[in-house]
Amino acid sequence: MKIDELNHSLTPPALQQINEKIAALLSAEEDDDRVTKLNQYADERDTFIQSYLQSLPSENAKEFAKQEIVVNDRLKEIAQQMLTSVKDDITHFVRSRSAVKKYEK
């Protein structure tokens, strides 16, 4: 994932830093803690955004939220892809283990 997909014209510097961590994580080679780290960064991002929205005037908050919805939808899509991949890996593992057990008998 490119950082440009996470940042927009209203992204404050503190959120850009969180987005950089997410982009680096998603661009890196496989990481055993990838899902855990992504969840942690998503929580950090959500906490920041909730606080930031409360600090903005109403009209600015609406515009920021509109742009963040696009980013959030993209992150949800990526998380769903990761979940599907993990499910596929587990299914493959269980089937392989069952096949090995059949040959052991």
XYZ file of N, CA and C in Angstrom, residues 2-17 19-20 45 48-49 52-53 56 59-75:
123
model
N 0.502 2.188 -0.789
C 1.254 3.433 -0.879
C 0.719 4.429 0.142
N 1.615 5.246 0.648
C 1.233 6.241 1.652
C 0.200 7.213 1.104
N 0.232 7.464 -0.205
C -0.735 8.374 -0.821
C -2.170 7.866 -0.694
N -2.335 6.569 -0.506
C -3.674 6.007 -0.344
C -4.229 6.276 1.056
N -3.346 6.611 1.991
C -3.766 6.845 3.368
C -3.854 8.322 3.727
N -3.050 9.129 3.086
C -3.033 10.559 3.372
C -3.866 11.326 2.347
N -4.430 12.413 2.792
C -5.182 13.305 1.907
C -4.831 14.736 2.284
N -5.423 15.693 1.623
C -5.044 17.094 1.820
C -5.286 17.597 3.246
N -6.155 16.954 3.992
C -6.455 17.402 5.357
C -5.802 16.534 6.439
N -4.946 15.618 6.050
C -4.301 14.733 7.019
C -3.286 15.508 7.850
N -3.488 15.553 9.178
C -2.531 16.260 10.033
C -1.232 15.447 10.182
N -0.124 16.099 10.536
C 1.168 15.406 10.649
C 1.161 14.191 11.577
N 0.475 14.278 12.700
C 0.448 13.136 13.627
C -0.224 11.917 12.992
N -1.266 12.151 12.227
C -1.939 11.050 11.530
C -1.075 10.529 10.388
N -0.339 11.400 9.754
C 0.586 10.971 8.699
C 1.613 9.985 9.255
N 2.068 10.217 10.475
C 3.037 9.311 11.093
C 2.431 7.932 11.325
N -0.069 6.696 9.625
C -0.271 6.150 8.284
C 1.021 5.586 7.706
N 2.145 6.232 8.004
C 3.439 5.739 7.526
C 3.744 4.369 8.121
N -4.884 4.768 15.219
C -5.421 5.677 14.200
C -6.831 6.123 14.582
N -6.787 8.563 17.526
C -6.344 9.889 17.099
C -7.466 10.605 16.336
N -8.073 9.919 15.385
C -9.101 10.538 14.550
C -10.287 11.003 15.395
N -9.182 14.087 17.189
C -8.962 15.178 16.237
C -10.281 15.757 15.747
N -11.245 14.897 15.465
C -12.555 15.367 15.003
C -13.221 16.261 16.047
N -11.998 19.909 15.933
C -12.249 20.714 14.736
C -13.602 21.412 14.785
N -17.787 22.352 10.423
C -17.638 22.278 8.957
C -16.329 21.581 8.574
N -15.249 21.887 9.263
C -13.956 21.244 8.987
C -14.004 19.760 9.337
N -14.687 19.448 10.434
C -14.811 18.056 10.849
C -15.551 17.243 9.787
N -16.592 17.820 9.203
C -17.352 17.123 8.158
C -16.472 16.832 6.942
N -15.702 17.817 6.521
C -14.839 17.646 5.347
C -13.747 16.620 5.624
N -13.154 16.699 6.804
C -12.128 15.726 7.186
C -12.721 14.317 7.214
N -13.890 14.185 7.810
C -14.546 12.876 7.912
C -14.849 12.290 6.530
N -15.299 13.139 5.599
C -15.579 12.667 4.239
C -14.331 12.056 3.608
N -13.206 12.727 3.781
C -11.970 12.214 3.183
C -11.468 10.973 3.918
N -11.691 10.929 5.216
C -11.263 9.767 5.999
C -12.105 8.529 5.706
N -13.352 8.710 5.336
C -14.205 7.561 5.010
C -13.615 6.785 3.834
N -13.091 7.487 2.858
C -12.470 6.833 1.698
C -11.265 6.002 2.150
N -10.439 6.599 3.003
C -9.252 5.899 3.512
C -9.675 4.701 4.355
N -10.653 4.903 5.212
C -11.130 3.831 6.079
C -11.683 2.657 5.274
N -12.419 2.954 4.225
C -12.951 1.887 3.368
C -11.826 1.076 2.739
N -10.771 1.754 2.323
C -9.613 1.056 1.730
C -8.937 0.168 2.784
N -8.788 0.684 3.998
C -8.185 -0.119 5.067
C -9.052 -1.327 5.419
